[in-house]
mmCIF file with all atom_site columns, C-alpha atoms in Angstrom:
data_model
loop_
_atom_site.group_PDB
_atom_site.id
_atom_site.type_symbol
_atom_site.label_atom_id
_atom_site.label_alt_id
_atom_site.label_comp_id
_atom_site.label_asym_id
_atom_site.label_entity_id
_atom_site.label_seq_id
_atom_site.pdbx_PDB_ins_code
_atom_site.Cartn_x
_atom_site.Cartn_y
_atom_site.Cartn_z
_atom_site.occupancy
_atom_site.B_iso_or_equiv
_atom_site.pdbx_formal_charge
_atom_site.auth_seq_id
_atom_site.auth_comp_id
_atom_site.auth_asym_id
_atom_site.auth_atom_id
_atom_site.pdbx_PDB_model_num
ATOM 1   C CA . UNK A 1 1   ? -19.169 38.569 0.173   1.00 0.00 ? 98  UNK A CA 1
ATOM 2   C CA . UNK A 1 2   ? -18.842 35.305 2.203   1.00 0.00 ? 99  UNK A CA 1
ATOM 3   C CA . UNK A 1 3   ? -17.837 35.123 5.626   1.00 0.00 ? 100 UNK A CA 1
ATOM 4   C CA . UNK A 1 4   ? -14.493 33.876 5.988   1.00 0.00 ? 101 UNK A CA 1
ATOM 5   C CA . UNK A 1 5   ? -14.262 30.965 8.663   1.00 0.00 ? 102 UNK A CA 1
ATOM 6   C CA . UNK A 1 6   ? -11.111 29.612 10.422  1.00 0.00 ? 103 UNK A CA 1
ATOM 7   C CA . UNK A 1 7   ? -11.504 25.923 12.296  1.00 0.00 ? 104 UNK A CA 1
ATOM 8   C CA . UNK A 1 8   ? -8.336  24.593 14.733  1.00 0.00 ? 105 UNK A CA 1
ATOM 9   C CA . UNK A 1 9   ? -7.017  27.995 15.478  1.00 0.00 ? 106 UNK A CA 1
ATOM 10  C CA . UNK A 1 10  ? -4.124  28.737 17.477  1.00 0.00 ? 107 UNK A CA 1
ATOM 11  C CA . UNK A 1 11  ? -2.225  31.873 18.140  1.00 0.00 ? 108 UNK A CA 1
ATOM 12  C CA . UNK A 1 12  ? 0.024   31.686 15.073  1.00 0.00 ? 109 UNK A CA 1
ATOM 13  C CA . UNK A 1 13  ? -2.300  29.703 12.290  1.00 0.00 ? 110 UNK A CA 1
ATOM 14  C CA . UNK A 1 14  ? -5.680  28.511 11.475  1.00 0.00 ? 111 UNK A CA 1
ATOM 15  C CA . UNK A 1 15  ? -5.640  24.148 10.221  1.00 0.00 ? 112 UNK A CA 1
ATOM 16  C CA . UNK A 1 16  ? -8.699  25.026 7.915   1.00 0.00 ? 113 UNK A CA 1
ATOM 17  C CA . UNK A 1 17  ? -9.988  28.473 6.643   1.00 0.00 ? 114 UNK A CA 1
ATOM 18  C CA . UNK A 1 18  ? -13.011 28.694 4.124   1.00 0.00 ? 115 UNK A CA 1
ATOM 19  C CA . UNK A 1 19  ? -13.709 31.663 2.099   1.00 0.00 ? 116 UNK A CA 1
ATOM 20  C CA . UNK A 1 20  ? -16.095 31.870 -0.801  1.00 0.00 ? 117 UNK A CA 1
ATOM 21  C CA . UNK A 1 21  ? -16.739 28.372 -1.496  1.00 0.00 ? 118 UNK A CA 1
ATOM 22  C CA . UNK A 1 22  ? -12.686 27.133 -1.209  1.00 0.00 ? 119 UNK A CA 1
ATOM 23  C CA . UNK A 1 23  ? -11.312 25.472 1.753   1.00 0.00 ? 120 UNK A CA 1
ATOM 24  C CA . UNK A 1 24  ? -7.357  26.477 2.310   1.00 0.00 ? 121 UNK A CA 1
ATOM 25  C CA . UNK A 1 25  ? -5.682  24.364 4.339   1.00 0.00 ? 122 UNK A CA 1
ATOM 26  C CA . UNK A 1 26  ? -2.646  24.552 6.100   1.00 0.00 ? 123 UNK A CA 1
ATOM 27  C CA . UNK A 1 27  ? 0.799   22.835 5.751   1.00 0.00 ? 124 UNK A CA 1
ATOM 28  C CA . UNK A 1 28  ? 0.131   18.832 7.253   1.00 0.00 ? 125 UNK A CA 1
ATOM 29  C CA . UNK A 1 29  ? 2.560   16.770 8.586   1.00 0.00 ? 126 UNK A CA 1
ATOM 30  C CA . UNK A 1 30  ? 3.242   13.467 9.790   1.00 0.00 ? 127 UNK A CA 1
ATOM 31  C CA . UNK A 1 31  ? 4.510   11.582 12.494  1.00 0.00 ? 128 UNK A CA 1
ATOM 32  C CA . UNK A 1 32  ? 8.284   12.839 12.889  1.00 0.00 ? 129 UNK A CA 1
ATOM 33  C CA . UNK A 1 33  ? 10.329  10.398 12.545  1.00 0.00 ? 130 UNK A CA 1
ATOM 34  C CA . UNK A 1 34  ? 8.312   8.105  10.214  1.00 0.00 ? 131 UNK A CA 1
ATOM 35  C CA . UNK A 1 35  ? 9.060   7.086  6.794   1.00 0.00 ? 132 UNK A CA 1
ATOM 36  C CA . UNK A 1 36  ? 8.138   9.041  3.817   1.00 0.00 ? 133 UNK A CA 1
ATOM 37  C CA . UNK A 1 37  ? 4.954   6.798  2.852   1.00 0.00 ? 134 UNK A CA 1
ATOM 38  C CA . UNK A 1 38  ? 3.874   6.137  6.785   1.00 0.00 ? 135 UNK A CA 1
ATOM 39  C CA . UNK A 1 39  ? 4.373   10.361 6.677   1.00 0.00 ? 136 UNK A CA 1
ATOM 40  C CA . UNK A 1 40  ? 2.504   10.774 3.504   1.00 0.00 ? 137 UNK A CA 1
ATOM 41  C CA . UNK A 1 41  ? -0.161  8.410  4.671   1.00 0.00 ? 138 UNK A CA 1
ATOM 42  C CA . UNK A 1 42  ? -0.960  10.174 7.470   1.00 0.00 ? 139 UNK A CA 1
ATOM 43  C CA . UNK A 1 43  ? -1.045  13.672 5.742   1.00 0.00 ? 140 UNK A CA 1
ATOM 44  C CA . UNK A 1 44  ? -3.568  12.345 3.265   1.00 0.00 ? 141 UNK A CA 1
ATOM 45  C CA . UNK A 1 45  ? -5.906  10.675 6.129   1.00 0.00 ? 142 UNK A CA 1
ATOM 46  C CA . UNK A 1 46  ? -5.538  14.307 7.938   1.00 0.00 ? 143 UNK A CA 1
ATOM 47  C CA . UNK A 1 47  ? -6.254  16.196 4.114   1.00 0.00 ? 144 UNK A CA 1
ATOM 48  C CA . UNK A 1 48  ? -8.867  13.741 4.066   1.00 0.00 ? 145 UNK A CA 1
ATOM 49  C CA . UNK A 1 49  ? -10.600 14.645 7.695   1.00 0.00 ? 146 UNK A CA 1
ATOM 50  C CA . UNK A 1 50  ? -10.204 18.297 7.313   1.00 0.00 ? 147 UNK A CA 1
ATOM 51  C CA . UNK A 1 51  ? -12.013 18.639 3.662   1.00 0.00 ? 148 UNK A CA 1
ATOM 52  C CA . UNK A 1 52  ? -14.939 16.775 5.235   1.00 0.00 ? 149 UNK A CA 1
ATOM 53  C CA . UNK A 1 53  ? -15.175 19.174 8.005   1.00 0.00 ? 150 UNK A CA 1
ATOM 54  C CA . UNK A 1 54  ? -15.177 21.495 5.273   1.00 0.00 ? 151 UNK A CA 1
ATOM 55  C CA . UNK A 1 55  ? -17.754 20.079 3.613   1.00 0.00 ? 152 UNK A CA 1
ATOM 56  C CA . UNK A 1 56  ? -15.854 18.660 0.740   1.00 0.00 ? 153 UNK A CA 1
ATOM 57  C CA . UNK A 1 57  ? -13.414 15.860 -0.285  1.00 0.00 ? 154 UNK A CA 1
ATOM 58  C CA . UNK A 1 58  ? -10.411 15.099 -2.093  1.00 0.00 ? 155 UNK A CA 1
ATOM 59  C CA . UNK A 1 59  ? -12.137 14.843 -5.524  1.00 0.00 ? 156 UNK A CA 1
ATOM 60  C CA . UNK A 1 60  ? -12.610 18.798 -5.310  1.00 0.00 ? 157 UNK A CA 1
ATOM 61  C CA . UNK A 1 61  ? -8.845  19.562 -4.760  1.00 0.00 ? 158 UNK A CA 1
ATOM 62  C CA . UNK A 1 62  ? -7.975  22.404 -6.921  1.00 0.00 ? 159 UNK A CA 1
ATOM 63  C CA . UNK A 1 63  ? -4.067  22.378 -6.021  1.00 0.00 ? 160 UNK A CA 1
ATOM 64  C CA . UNK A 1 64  ? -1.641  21.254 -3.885  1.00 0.00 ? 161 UNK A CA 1
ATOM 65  C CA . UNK A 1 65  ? 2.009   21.517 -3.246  1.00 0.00 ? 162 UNK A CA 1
ATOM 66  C CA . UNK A 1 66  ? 4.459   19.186 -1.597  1.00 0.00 ? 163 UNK A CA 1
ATOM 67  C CA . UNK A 1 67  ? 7.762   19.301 -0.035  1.00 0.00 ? 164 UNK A CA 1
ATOM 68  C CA . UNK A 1 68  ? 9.781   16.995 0.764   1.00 0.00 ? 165 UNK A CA 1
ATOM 69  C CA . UNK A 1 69  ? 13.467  17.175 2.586   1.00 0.00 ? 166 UNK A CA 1
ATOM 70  C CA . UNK A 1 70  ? 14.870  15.161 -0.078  1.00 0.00 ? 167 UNK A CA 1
ATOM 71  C CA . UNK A 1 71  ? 13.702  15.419 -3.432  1.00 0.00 ? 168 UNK A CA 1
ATOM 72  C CA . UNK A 1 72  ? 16.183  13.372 -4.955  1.00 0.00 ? 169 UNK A CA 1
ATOM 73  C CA . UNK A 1 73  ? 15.350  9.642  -2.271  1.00 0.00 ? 170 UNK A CA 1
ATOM 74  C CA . UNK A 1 74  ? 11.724  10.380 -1.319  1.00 0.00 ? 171 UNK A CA 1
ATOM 75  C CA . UNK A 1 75  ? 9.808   11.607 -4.369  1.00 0.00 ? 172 UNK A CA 1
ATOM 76  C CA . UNK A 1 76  ? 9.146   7.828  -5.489  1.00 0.00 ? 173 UNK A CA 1
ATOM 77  C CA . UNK A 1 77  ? 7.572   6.701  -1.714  1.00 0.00 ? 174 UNK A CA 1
ATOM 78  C CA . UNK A 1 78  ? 5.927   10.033 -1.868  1.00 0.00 ? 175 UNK A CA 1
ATOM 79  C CA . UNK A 1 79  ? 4.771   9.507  -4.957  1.00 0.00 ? 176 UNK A CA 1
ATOM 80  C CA . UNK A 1 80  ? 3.246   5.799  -4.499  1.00 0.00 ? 177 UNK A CA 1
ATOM 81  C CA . UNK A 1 81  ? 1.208   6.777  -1.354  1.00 0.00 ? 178 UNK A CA 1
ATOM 82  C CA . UNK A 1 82  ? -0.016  9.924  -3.459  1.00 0.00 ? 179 UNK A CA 1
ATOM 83  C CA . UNK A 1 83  ? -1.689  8.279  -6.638  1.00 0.00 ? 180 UNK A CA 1
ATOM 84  C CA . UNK A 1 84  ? -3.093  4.873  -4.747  1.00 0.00 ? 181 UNK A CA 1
ATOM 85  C CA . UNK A 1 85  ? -5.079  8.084  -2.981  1.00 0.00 ? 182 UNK A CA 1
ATOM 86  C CA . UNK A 1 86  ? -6.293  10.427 -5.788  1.00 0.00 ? 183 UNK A CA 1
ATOM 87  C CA . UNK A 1 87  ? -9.351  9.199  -7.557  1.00 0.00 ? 184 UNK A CA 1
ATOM 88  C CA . UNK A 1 88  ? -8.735  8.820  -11.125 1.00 0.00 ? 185 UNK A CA 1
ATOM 89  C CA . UNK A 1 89  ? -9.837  11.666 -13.162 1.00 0.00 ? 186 UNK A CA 1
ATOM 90  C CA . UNK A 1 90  ? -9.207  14.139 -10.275 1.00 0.00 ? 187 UNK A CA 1
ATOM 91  C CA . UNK A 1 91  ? -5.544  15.217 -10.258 1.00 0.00 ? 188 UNK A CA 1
ATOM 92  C CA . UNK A 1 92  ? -5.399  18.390 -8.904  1.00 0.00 ? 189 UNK A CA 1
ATOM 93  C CA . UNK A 1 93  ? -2.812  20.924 -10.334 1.00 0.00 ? 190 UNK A CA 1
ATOM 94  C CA . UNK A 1 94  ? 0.158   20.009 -8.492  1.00 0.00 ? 191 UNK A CA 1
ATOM 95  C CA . UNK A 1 95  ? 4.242   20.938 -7.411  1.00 0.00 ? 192 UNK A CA 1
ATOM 96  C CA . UNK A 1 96  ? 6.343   19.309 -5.391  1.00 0.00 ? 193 UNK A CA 1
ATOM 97  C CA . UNK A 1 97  ? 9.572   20.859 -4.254  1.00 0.00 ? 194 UNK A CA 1
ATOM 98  C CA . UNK A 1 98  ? 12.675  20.319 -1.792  1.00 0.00 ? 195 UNK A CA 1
ATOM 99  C CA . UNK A 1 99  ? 12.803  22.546 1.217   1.00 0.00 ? 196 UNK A CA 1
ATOM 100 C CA . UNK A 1 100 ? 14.028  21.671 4.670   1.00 0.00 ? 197 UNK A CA 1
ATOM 101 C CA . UNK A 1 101 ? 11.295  21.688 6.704   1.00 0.00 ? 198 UNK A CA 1
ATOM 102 C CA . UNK A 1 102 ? 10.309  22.477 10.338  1.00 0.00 ? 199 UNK A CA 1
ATOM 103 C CA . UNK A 1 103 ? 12.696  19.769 12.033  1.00 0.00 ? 200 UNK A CA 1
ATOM 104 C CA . UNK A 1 104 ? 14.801  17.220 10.369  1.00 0.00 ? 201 UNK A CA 1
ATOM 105 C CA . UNK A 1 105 ? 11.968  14.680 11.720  1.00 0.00 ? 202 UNK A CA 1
ATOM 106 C CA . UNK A 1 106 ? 9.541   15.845 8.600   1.00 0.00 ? 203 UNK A CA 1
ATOM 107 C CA . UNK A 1 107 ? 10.098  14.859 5.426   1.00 0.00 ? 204 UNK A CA 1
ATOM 108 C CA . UNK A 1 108 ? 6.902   15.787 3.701   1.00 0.00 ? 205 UNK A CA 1
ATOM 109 C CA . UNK A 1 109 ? 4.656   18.253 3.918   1.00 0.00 ? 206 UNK A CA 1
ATOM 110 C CA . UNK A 1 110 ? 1.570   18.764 2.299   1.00 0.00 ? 207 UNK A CA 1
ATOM 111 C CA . UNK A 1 111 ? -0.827  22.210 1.299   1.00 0.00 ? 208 UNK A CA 1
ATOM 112 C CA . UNK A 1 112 ? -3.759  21.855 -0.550  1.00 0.00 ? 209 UNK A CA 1
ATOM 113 C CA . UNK A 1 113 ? -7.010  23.920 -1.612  1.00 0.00 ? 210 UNK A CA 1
ATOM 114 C CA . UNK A 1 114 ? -10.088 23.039 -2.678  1.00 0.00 ? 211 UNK A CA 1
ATOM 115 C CA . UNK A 1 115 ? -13.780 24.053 -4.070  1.00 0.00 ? 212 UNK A CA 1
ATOM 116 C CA . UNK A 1 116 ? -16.498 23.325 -1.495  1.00 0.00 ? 213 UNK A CA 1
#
């Protein structure tokens, strides 16, 4: 069995934990207080830095699920930021839902996993 490994670690959560050839990562947010696509911009260049760390990129994302605070107005911005990133061909499996998040300051956040 493969050691289980746990990068950015705090009291309450690990950023990055890798177990058996997958990388789970955490929920990633934004800057609060951004828009949706500066928000889901900087999630995906944070996605981005933790797979490499991993030892892996976004063309090996298995899933990922997305909330946003608003379904309904920022699925669309969400949504444009999200496919001018994933490389054709790759879609992971993916669901996107509406939940209020940590402080009314997020509007997306982002979980993925994905093969090493």
């Amino acid at each position: 069995m493969s050691d289980i490994t746990r990068h950015h670690t705090n009291a309450r959560m690990s950023q990055l934990v890798t177990h058996n050839g997958i990388a789970y990562l955490a929920g990633q947010v934004g800057t609060p207080g951004a828009t949706v696509a500066e928000q889901t911009a900087a999630i995906l260049a944070q996605i981005d830095a933790l797979l490499a760390e991993a030892g892996t990129d976004k063309t090996k994302i298995l899933t990922a699920q997305i909330w946003l605070s608003d379904i309904a107005t920022q699925f669309a911005d969400m949504n444009a930021v999200w496919d001018a990133w994933v490389p054709e061909g790759h879609g992971p499996a993916r669901w996107t839902g509406e939940a209020k998040l940590a402080t009314p300051d997020y509007n997306v956040e982002i979980i993925v996993t994905a093969a090493i």
